[in-house]
Amino acid sequence: MLGLMQDRALLISDLIEYAALYHGDTEVVSRSIEGPIHRTNYRELRQRSKQLANALTALGVKFGDRVGTLAWNGYRHMELYYGISGMGAVLHTINPRLFPEQITYIANHAEDQFLFFDLTFAPLIEKLAPTMKTVKAFVAMTDRAHMPKINTGSVDLLCYEDLIDSHSADFEWPQFDEKTASSLCYTSGTTGNPKGVLYSHRSTVLHSFCVCSRDGLGLSSADSALIIVPLFHANAWGIPYAAAMCGAKLVLPGAQLDGKSVYELTRDEKCNFSAGVPTVWLMFFGYVDQNPHLDVKKDIVLERLVIGGSAAPRAMIERFHNDFGAYVVHAWGMTEMSPLGTTGNLLKRHADLPIEKRFDIQQKQGRAVFGVDMKITDDQGKELPRDGHAFGNLKVRGPWITKGYFKGEGGQVLDEQGYFDTGDVATLDPEGYMQITDRSKDVIKSGGEWISSIDVENAAVGHPAVQEAAVIGVFHAKWQERPLLIVIKKPGQDVTGPELIKFLESRIAKWWLPDDVVFVDELPHTATGKLLKTKLREQFKDHKLPTADAAE
Ligand code: AMP
């Protein structure tokens, strides 16, 4: 017997309709690329998204067509989020930090029909225009007065504001199957070509409920949310959709992610919620440290910060608690998961724990949210115990997790039970908290045992003179691999290798201690800000550990 409830499809257009109706005056504030702070609200956002949908229809965009964006976090990008998906086309957000050849590959692979870009990327568009095979016009996301003077060859260059102005907001969002594709995001793998993750309206709306739930990211209409995670990175962790679902005020930082700009925006817009990768907060702290006159306690009203994308260092969790009275929600996920998998909320029983113990819990990546089934297995696929010690391959399944990449790239990606292998190695503890030990490719295999490079890195960045640390395995005749610690020092600070090892001795297992420490000025990163360990392994493949001779 089937239930007798209505079959209304879960569609992205309903999110903006709801926001316009119930939170029409709630602000969407952007630092514009042209310069000034721009203020709009959900009512206008709906209106302009509809104008855009009319404009795209007039340009010939059809149901299922891909429309690309190369843009920062700003209101026009939000209009594209709603206008493109709402009309039944597919929003394809491209990460501008990728290598130019990868951008070309992605736009061609996705068969983007139009490409919208922020002014910052005008020179890039000029360079790449001849390589983009399917693009019918490039659209500069600005007004007539700021149009870039670039040559896009035989392909038209259009002005965003002209497009909007020349169309009415009289547009009826179409109703269609909720499993219809809504947006496309390519993962920046460290090897091979990027692969496309194709989200649906259904997966996006279900994920939004989770973002708004108390034990998800807890986003609500009471929040002023600073979205630092880029709109081109896994849909900015789903927050642009969830914010409309709950009516949170949105604050979008544009191209300026330096410490000063983020500080000022957080202060001026009274942001109590934020989401971003750890690096941005390091720059924020840097600015605070260099400006002791700032009245941080008065200026900054942050309450909750979602930090993910890479491990949130314990020192960061502690500092937000101690200096800002803010709680770090350590979250884990991936592009293939829309991206939310786990969130680091404390349970009721943790309220009376001493703060150090609470930090211990917060440092883990959190518990699976409803909708994400999770297990760890050994290399043969046998499930491992949830005892907080055994670590294995982390596998997930659920309604907002991919079942295969766009156009079948990478082939079959699920196991017989429908689980997707995340490529992460993790522990699960008896309370359900997951802790990432490593990427499976980065784990250091020493004498048959595994060393977590992330744990050693986290411990190293706890040293006051360390700005950033990377740990890789290098060849060792006796142990197969041993850890090498590579460190960037904070400006004006000093520390030696032996001092760092001494510091680590009380923080990690003895056999995890790095065999050597090297200091560098720069560490390589991927387009999404993660340490590029393949490059480091290549760079240090002939590094001779001081322990190597003893082993021979
Ligand atoms: P992306 O698809 O670019 O978002 O990258 C996803 C990957 O980032 C995951 O598979 C993890 O390896 C890593 N990651 C995401 N969040 C965290 C976190 N909180 N701690 C450690 N690694 C993380």
XYZ file of C-alpha atoms in Angstrom, residues 60-527:
468
model
C 18.532 29.486 -26.585
C 19.490 27.680 -23.359
C 17.461 24.461 -23.115
C 16.521 22.051 -20.365
C 19.660 20.143 -19.308
C 22.139 22.495 -21.040
C 25.231 23.295 -19.038
C 26.020 26.928 -18.280
C 29.450 27.640 -16.800
C 30.599 30.194 -14.240
C 34.071 31.430 -13.342
C 33.235 33.641 -10.413
C 33.760 34.544 -6.763
C 31.138 34.666 -4.034
C 28.772 37.495 -4.936
C 25.125 38.285 -5.622
C 25.328 37.790 -9.384
C 26.753 34.331 -8.855
C 23.808 33.630 -6.532
C 21.405 34.759 -9.261
C 23.069 32.271 -11.593
C 22.671 29.577 -8.938
C 18.913 30.084 -8.908
C 18.257 31.248 -12.464
C 20.112 28.428 -14.235
C 19.018 25.492 -12.050
C 15.536 26.932 -11.590
C 14.856 26.911 -15.332
C 16.007 23.269 -15.585
C 19.493 23.926 -16.994
C 22.666 22.840 -15.182
C 24.846 25.313 -13.315
C 28.480 24.387 -13.870
C 30.743 26.177 -11.399
C 34.372 26.129 -12.516
C 37.213 26.555 -10.053
C 39.321 29.438 -11.439
C 42.322 28.274 -9.427
C 42.725 25.247 -11.687
C 45.427 25.261 -14.334
C 44.176 26.966 -17.534
C 44.413 23.665 -19.478
C 42.189 22.033 -16.871
C 39.632 24.835 -17.171
C 39.523 24.293 -20.923
C 39.218 20.548 -20.442
C 36.362 20.967 -17.972
C 34.375 23.500 -20.039
C 34.698 21.296 -23.128
C 33.929 18.093 -21.262
C 30.825 19.661 -19.732
C 29.922 21.168 -23.135
C 29.186 24.530 -21.544
C 26.914 26.600 -23.800
C 27.622 29.943 -22.119
C 30.313 31.035 -19.719
C 29.693 33.758 -17.135
C 32.792 35.317 -15.583
C 33.788 37.887 -12.981
C 35.970 40.798 -14.122
C 38.975 39.289 -12.339
C 38.979 36.538 -14.937
C 38.689 38.692 -18.066
C 42.352 38.120 -19.073
C 41.905 34.380 -18.531
C 38.786 34.349 -20.728
C 40.639 36.215 -23.471
C 43.389 33.612 -23.341
C 41.101 30.584 -23.193
C 38.306 31.728 -25.537
C 39.794 30.070 -28.644
C 40.111 26.728 -26.805
C 36.497 26.502 -25.669
C 34.666 24.484 -28.260
C 31.024 24.692 -27.208
C 30.693 28.177 -25.713
C 28.284 30.349 -27.728
C 28.924 33.556 -25.771
C 30.941 34.795 -22.820
C 29.088 36.962 -20.331
C 30.988 39.496 -18.204
C 29.296 39.713 -14.796
C 29.245 43.497 -14.615
C 27.489 46.579 -15.961
C 28.090 48.424 -19.233
C 30.440 50.965 -17.603
C 32.842 48.249 -16.422
C 32.850 46.003 -19.483
C 36.342 44.586 -20.049
C 38.075 45.353 -23.320
C 38.996 41.850 -24.337
C 38.993 39.960 -27.583
C 36.936 36.758 -27.572
C 37.404 36.120 -31.275
C 34.324 35.057 -33.196
C 32.388 34.350 -29.982
C 30.186 37.135 -28.564
C 31.040 38.979 -25.380
C 27.860 39.996 -23.532
C 27.184 42.250 -20.562
C 25.370 40.716 -17.578
C 23.447 43.802 -16.508
C 22.306 44.449 -20.086
C 20.959 40.900 -20.225
C 19.061 41.343 -16.971
C 17.749 44.785 -17.919
C 16.371 43.638 -21.231
C 14.159 40.924 -19.729
C 11.193 40.945 -17.386
C 10.870 39.007 -14.152
C 7.728 37.408 -15.488
C 8.912 33.807 -15.506
C 7.105 30.718 -14.232
C 9.601 28.215 -12.805
C 8.956 24.929 -14.614
C 7.940 21.813 -12.631
C 9.896 18.659 -13.448
C 11.291 15.444 -11.975
C 13.261 16.180 -8.823
C 15.983 13.791 -9.986
C 16.813 16.228 -12.807
C 20.448 17.422 -12.817
C 20.829 20.841 -11.208
C 24.537 21.565 -10.955
C 27.899 20.183 -11.909
C 31.195 20.489 -10.103
C 34.495 18.891 -11.110
C 36.785 17.473 -8.467
C 40.364 18.588 -8.682
C 42.026 15.222 -8.287
C 45.764 15.311 -7.756
C 46.268 12.978 -10.717
C 44.479 12.591 -14.031
C 41.754 14.807 -15.409
C 39.141 16.317 -13.097
C 35.884 14.344 -12.909
C 32.384 15.836 -12.835
C 29.980 15.356 -9.945
C 26.411 15.951 -11.110
C 23.973 16.983 -8.375
C 20.194 16.761 -8.646
C 17.423 19.013 -7.353
C 16.413 16.273 -4.952
C 19.922 15.721 -3.559
C 20.403 19.478 -3.185
C 17.144 20.105 -1.311
C 17.620 17.094 0.982
C 21.164 18.274 1.713
C 19.815 21.744 2.534
C 17.521 20.310 5.216
C 20.604 18.775 6.750
C 22.602 22.034 6.633
C 19.709 23.757 8.450
C 19.329 21.072 11.102
C 20.690 21.748 14.566
C 23.117 18.841 14.366
C 23.974 19.550 10.747
C 25.432 23.032 10.385
C 22.603 24.565 12.395
C 22.022 27.399 9.898
C 18.884 29.428 10.636
C 17.058 32.718 10.095
C 18.826 34.051 13.193
C 22.187 33.934 11.405
C 24.274 36.421 9.491
C 26.383 33.950 7.520
C 29.741 34.823 5.994
C 30.348 32.320 3.209
C 34.065 32.157 2.638
C 34.095 28.716 1.063
C 33.860 29.505 -2.668
C 30.636 29.059 -4.614
C 32.774 27.021 -7.033
C 33.839 24.526 -4.365
C 31.198 21.837 -3.812
C 28.394 24.431 -4.021
C 29.939 26.349 -1.128
C 29.085 23.372 1.079
C 25.413 23.741 0.141
C 25.015 26.959 2.109
C 23.690 29.115 -0.777
C 20.675 26.772 -0.997
C 20.274 26.180 2.729
C 20.441 29.917 3.464
C 17.372 30.454 1.257
C 15.618 27.502 2.874
C 15.944 29.055 6.329
C 16.267 32.740 5.451
C 19.750 33.358 6.833
C 21.378 36.670 5.937
C 24.134 35.975 3.399
C 27.468 37.793 3.379
C 29.649 37.134 0.335
C 33.287 38.268 0.376
C 33.981 38.472 -3.382
C 37.616 38.217 -4.354
C 39.057 39.596 -1.124
C 39.909 36.843 1.311
C 42.859 38.518 3.044
C 42.749 38.838 6.829
C 41.843 42.540 6.873
C 38.939 42.229 4.418
C 37.487 39.196 6.173
C 37.837 40.890 9.563
C 36.090 44.049 8.406
C 33.240 42.239 6.696
C 32.692 40.002 9.730
C 32.626 43.091 11.949
C 30.487 45.329 9.722
C 27.860 42.712 8.887
C 27.812 41.294 12.430
C 28.417 37.801 11.120
C 27.826 35.173 13.775
C 28.223 32.200 11.418
C 30.924 31.420 8.910
C 32.207 28.583 6.780
C 35.625 28.173 5.237
C 38.860 26.211 5.008
C 41.506 26.641 7.740
C 43.894 28.741 5.598
C 41.551 31.730 5.527
C 41.390 31.789 9.313
C 45.168 31.706 9.558
C 45.210 34.948 7.544
C 42.458 36.347 9.789
C 44.507 35.537 12.911
C 47.562 37.034 11.238
C 45.717 40.325 10.783
C 44.482 40.304 14.380
C 48.023 39.631 15.647
C 49.505 42.456 13.605
C 46.905 44.920 14.890
C 46.867 44.722 18.678
C 44.794 47.933 18.872
C 41.713 46.111 17.520
C 38.873 45.615 19.952
C 38.317 42.026 18.866
C 35.819 41.164 21.593
C 33.563 44.052 20.567
C 34.059 43.810 16.802
C 33.648 40.096 16.237
C 30.436 38.366 17.227
C 31.167 35.008 15.615
C 29.408 32.148 17.417
C 29.810 29.195 15.075
C 32.423 28.541 12.419
C 32.256 25.579 10.145
C 35.775 24.557 9.275
C 36.485 21.746 6.846
C 38.071 20.933 3.519
C 41.169 19.956 5.440
C 41.686 19.241 9.114
C 40.975 22.128 11.491
C 44.114 22.455 13.638
C 43.499 22.115 17.361
C 45.241 25.432 17.972
C 42.587 27.092 15.756
C 39.698 25.423 17.585
C 41.194 26.555 20.900
C 41.860 30.101 19.768
C 38.340 30.622 18.480
C 37.035 29.390 21.809
C 39.441 31.358 23.991
C 39.730 34.674 22.132
C 36.381 34.910 20.337
C 34.012 32.718 22.375
C 33.190 30.930 19.116
C 32.537 27.237 18.584
C 34.307 25.509 15.697
C 32.055 22.958 14.003
C 34.680 20.728 12.485
C 33.062 19.215 9.403
C 34.122 16.678 6.842
C 32.825 15.925 3.392
C 33.764 15.958 -0.241
C 32.564 17.218 -3.619
C 31.151 13.743 -4.290
C 28.993 14.119 -1.143
C 27.349 17.511 -1.827
C 29.546 17.766 0.420
C 28.327 17.145 3.979
C 29.270 13.860 5.663
C 30.042 14.534 9.326
C 29.746 17.460 11.719
C 31.545 17.952 15.005
C 28.748 18.865 17.375
C 29.019 17.921 21.037
C 26.478 15.653 22.692
C 24.557 16.572 25.817
C 26.718 14.302 27.925
C 29.833 16.281 26.899
C 28.633 19.538 28.453
C 30.306 18.881 31.808
C 33.605 17.680 30.414
C 36.691 19.808 31.074
C 37.400 22.083 28.121
C 40.537 20.145 27.084
C 38.440 16.992 26.694
C 35.879 18.892 24.660
C 38.657 20.122 22.378
C 39.739 16.473 21.979
C 36.271 15.673 20.643
C 36.061 18.791 18.485
C 39.344 17.927 16.866
C 37.760 14.819 15.380
C 35.790 15.387 12.172
C 32.450 14.680 13.854
C 29.551 12.272 13.593
C 27.701 11.205 10.474
C 24.616 13.305 9.818
C 21.320 11.546 9.110
C 21.360 10.518 5.458
C 24.999 9.417 5.409
C 25.744 5.725 6.115
C 29.350 5.269 6.972
C 31.746 2.375 7.592
C 35.476 1.670 7.641
C 36.944 -1.417 6.004
C 40.302 -3.078 5.474
C 41.745 -3.447 1.981
C 39.722 -6.663 1.476
C 36.464 -4.831 2.205
C 35.971 -6.373 5.692
C 34.298 -3.947 8.079
C 36.545 -2.803 10.948
C 35.443 -2.173 14.541
C 34.179 1.228 15.685
C 36.609 1.332 18.588
C 38.402 4.604 17.886
C 41.668 2.752 17.184
C 41.258 0.591 14.075
C 41.650 2.670 10.969
C 40.604 1.783 7.479
C 39.094 2.931 4.201
C 36.138 5.212 4.806
C 33.061 4.345 2.716
C 29.748 6.171 2.472
C 26.313 5.919 0.893
C 23.255 8.127 0.907
C 20.854 10.223 -1.156
C 23.281 13.131 -1.691
C 26.315 10.993 -2.491
C 27.390 10.380 -6.092
C 26.712 7.069 -7.804
C 29.075 7.767 -10.709
C 30.923 10.599 -12.416
C 29.593 12.664 -15.322
C 29.724 10.811 -18.637
C 30.805 7.642 -16.848
C 34.397 8.789 -16.214
C 36.135 6.559 -13.699
C 33.669 3.701 -14.344
C 31.867 1.910 -11.541
C 32.459 3.706 -8.231
C 30.211 1.832 -5.787
C 30.787 -1.497 -4.039
C 28.138 -4.267 -3.981
C 26.340 -2.653 -1.039
C 26.243 0.701 -2.797
C 29.055 2.332 -0.794
C 31.375 4.920 -2.325
C 35.034 4.727 -1.290
C 36.007 8.245 -0.189
C 39.754 7.661 -0.525
C 40.105 8.775 3.085
C 41.395 6.633 5.902
C 39.654 7.102 9.242
C 38.750 5.773 12.681
C 35.224 5.627 14.087
C 34.896 5.737 17.867
C 32.186 4.087 19.986
C 30.300 7.403 20.241
C 30.237 7.644 16.427
C 32.882 10.363 16.006
C 34.963 9.886 12.890
C 38.552 11.007 12.667
C 40.379 11.318 9.383
C 43.755 9.693 9.660
C 44.849 10.435 6.137
C 44.134 10.210 2.463
C 44.754 6.558 1.599
C 47.500 7.696 -0.785
C 49.222 9.816 1.874
C 49.293 7.447 4.829
C 52.879 6.552 5.760
C 53.567 2.843 5.804
C 56.316 2.205 8.313
C 57.266 -1.431 8.948
C 53.769 -2.694 8.155
C 52.074 -0.151 10.454
C 50.342 3.028 9.299
C 51.302 6.519 10.456
C 48.788 9.326 10.036
C 50.507 12.233 8.299
C 47.610 14.511 9.325
C 48.040 13.789 13.035
C 51.725 14.658 12.876
C 50.952 17.834 10.896
C 48.305 18.885 13.399
C 50.692 18.372 16.270
C 53.427 20.346 14.482
C 51.232 23.387 13.787
C 50.571 23.542 17.525
C 54.136 24.903 17.877
C 54.052 28.709 18.079
C 56.734 29.175 15.405
C 55.093 26.931 12.804
C 52.869 28.471 10.165
C 52.175 25.400 8.066
C 53.435 21.826 8.124
C 53.343 18.867 5.766
C 54.394 15.301 6.503
C 55.222 12.787 3.800
C 56.694 9.299 3.780
C 60.157 8.973 2.269
C 61.966 5.773 1.422
C 63.704 3.964 4.253
C 65.608 0.701 3.688
C 64.546 -0.893 6.954
C 61.066 0.519 7.549
C 59.941 0.965 3.919
C 58.858 4.555 4.676
C 59.520 7.024 7.471
C 57.966 10.463 8.044
C 59.654 13.661 6.892
C 58.304 16.904 8.368
C 58.350 19.925 6.045
C 57.687 23.254 7.737
C 57.057 26.917 6.930
C 58.036 29.113 9.865
C 55.949 32.101 10.924
C 57.530 35.410 9.875
C 60.021 36.598 12.499
C 59.920 33.305 14.449
C 62.595 30.690 14.771
C 62.766 27.043 15.697
C 65.187 24.218 14.900
C 64.458 20.675 13.729
C 65.530 19.049 17.032
C 63.397 21.573 18.978
C 60.366 20.632 16.896
C 60.950 16.915 17.427
C 61.249 17.559 21.166
C 57.946 19.463 21.040
C 56.278 16.541 19.265
C 57.580 13.914 21.684
C 54.836 14.519 24.217
C 52.140 14.808 21.566
C 52.401 11.782 19.296
C 53.502 8.132 19.550
C 57.267 7.757 19.640
C 57.440 5.687 16.456
C 55.453 8.396 14.619
C 58.143 11.033 15.285
C 59.550 12.377 12.002
C 63.030 11.135 11.136
C 63.946 14.548 9.777
C 62.680 18.144 9.534
C 63.220 20.528 6.621
C 62.248 24.185 6.413
C 60.816 25.721 3.252
C 59.375 29.096 2.204
C 56.385 27.656 0.388
C 54.302 24.494 0.227
C 52.435 23.429 -2.929
C 48.611 23.390 -2.804
C 45.830 22.074 -5.022
C 43.204 24.360 -6.534
